[in-house]
Short mmCIF file of C-alpha atoms in Angstrom, two decimals:
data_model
loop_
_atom_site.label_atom_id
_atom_site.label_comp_id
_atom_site.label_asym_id
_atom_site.label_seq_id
_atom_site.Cartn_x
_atom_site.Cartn_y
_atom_site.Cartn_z
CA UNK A 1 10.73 -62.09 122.93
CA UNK A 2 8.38 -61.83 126.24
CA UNK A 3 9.06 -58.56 126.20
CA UNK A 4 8.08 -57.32 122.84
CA UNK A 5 4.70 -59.98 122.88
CA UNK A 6 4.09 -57.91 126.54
CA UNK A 7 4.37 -54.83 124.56
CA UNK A 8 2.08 -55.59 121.47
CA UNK A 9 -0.95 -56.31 123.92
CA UNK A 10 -2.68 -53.29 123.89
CA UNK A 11 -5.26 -54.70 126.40
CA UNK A 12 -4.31 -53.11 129.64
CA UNK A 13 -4.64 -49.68 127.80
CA UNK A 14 -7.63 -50.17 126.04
CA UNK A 15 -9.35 -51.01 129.38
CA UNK A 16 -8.14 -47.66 130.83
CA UNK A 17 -9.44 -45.41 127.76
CA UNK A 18 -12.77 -45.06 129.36
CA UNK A 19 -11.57 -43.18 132.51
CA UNK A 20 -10.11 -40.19 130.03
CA UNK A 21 -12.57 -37.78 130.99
CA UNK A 22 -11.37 -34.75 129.08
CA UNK A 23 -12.00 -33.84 125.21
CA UNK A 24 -9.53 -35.71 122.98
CA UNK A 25 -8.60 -35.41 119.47
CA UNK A 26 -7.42 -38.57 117.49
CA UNK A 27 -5.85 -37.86 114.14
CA UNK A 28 -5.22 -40.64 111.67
CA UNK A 29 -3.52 -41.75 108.21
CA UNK A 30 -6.18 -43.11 105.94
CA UNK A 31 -3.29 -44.92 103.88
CA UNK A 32 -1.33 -45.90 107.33
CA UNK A 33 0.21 -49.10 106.26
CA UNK A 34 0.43 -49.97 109.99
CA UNK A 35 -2.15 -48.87 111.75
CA UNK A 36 -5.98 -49.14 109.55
CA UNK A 37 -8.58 -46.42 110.53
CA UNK A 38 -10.54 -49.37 112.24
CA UNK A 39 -8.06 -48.78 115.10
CA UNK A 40 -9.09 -45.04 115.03
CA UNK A 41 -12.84 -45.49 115.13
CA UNK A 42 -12.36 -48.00 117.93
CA UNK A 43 -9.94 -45.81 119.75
CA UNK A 44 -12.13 -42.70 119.65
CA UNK A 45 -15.24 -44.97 120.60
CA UNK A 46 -13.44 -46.18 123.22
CA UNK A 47 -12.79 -42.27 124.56
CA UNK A 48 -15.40 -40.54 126.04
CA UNK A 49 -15.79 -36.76 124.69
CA UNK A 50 -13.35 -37.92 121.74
CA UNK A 51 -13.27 -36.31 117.88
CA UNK A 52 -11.36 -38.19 115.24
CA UNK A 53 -10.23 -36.57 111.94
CA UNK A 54 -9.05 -38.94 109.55
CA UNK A 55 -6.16 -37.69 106.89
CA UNK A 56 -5.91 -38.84 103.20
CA UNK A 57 -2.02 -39.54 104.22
CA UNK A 58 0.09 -41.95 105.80
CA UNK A 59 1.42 -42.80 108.94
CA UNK A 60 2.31 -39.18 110.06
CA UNK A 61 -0.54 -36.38 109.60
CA UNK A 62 1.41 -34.21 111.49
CA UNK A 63 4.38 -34.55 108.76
CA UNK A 64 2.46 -35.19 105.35
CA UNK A 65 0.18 -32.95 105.98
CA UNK A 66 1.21 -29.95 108.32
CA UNK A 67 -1.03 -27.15 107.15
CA UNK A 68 -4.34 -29.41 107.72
CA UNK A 69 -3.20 -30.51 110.75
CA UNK A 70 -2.63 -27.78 112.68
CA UNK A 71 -5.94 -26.49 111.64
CA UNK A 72 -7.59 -28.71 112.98
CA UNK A 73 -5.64 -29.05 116.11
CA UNK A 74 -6.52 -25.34 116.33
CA UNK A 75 -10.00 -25.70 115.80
CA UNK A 76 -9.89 -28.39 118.41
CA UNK A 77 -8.39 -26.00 121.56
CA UNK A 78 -10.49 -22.91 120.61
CA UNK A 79 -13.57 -24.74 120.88
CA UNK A 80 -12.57 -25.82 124.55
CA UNK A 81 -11.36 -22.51 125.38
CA UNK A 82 -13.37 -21.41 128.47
CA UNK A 83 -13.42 -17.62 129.08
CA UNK A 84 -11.11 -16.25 131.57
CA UNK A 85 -12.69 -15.67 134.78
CA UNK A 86 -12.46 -11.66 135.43
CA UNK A 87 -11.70 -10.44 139.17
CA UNK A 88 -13.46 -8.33 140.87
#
């Protein structure tokens, strides 16, 4: 039981979130039974550089909806893709 009460407290984690210092994505479920989109906002607040895209879907974007997710994945990594450097 301490184990799985250890597990649930997402406090250690949270506390680290501000030392990401790249671009992240968050993708949610708007009808997540689990997990409410408060927990997105607050985990891309928490993220520094970070974009969320909410989903009219469950629990797995990637799954329910794959088309609209992988656009905007896509979207996501071309807009940080930096120019090759050319040599000389």
């Amino acid at each position: 039981h301490a184990t799985l009460v250890a597990m649930a407290d997402t406090r250690p984690l949270v506390a680290l979130l501000p030392r990401v210092s790249v671009p992240s994505l968050v993708v949610w479920g708007r009808e997540d039974p689990r997990h409410p989109v408060a927990y997105a906002r607050r985990l891309a607040r928490e993220l520094n550089h970070a974009r969320l895209e909410v989903f009219s879907c469950g629990h797995c974007p990637h799954e329910e909806k794959p088309r609209e997710f992988c656009g905007v994945v896509r979207e996501f990594l071309r807009a940080r893709k930096r120019p090759r450097e050319t040599k000389a």
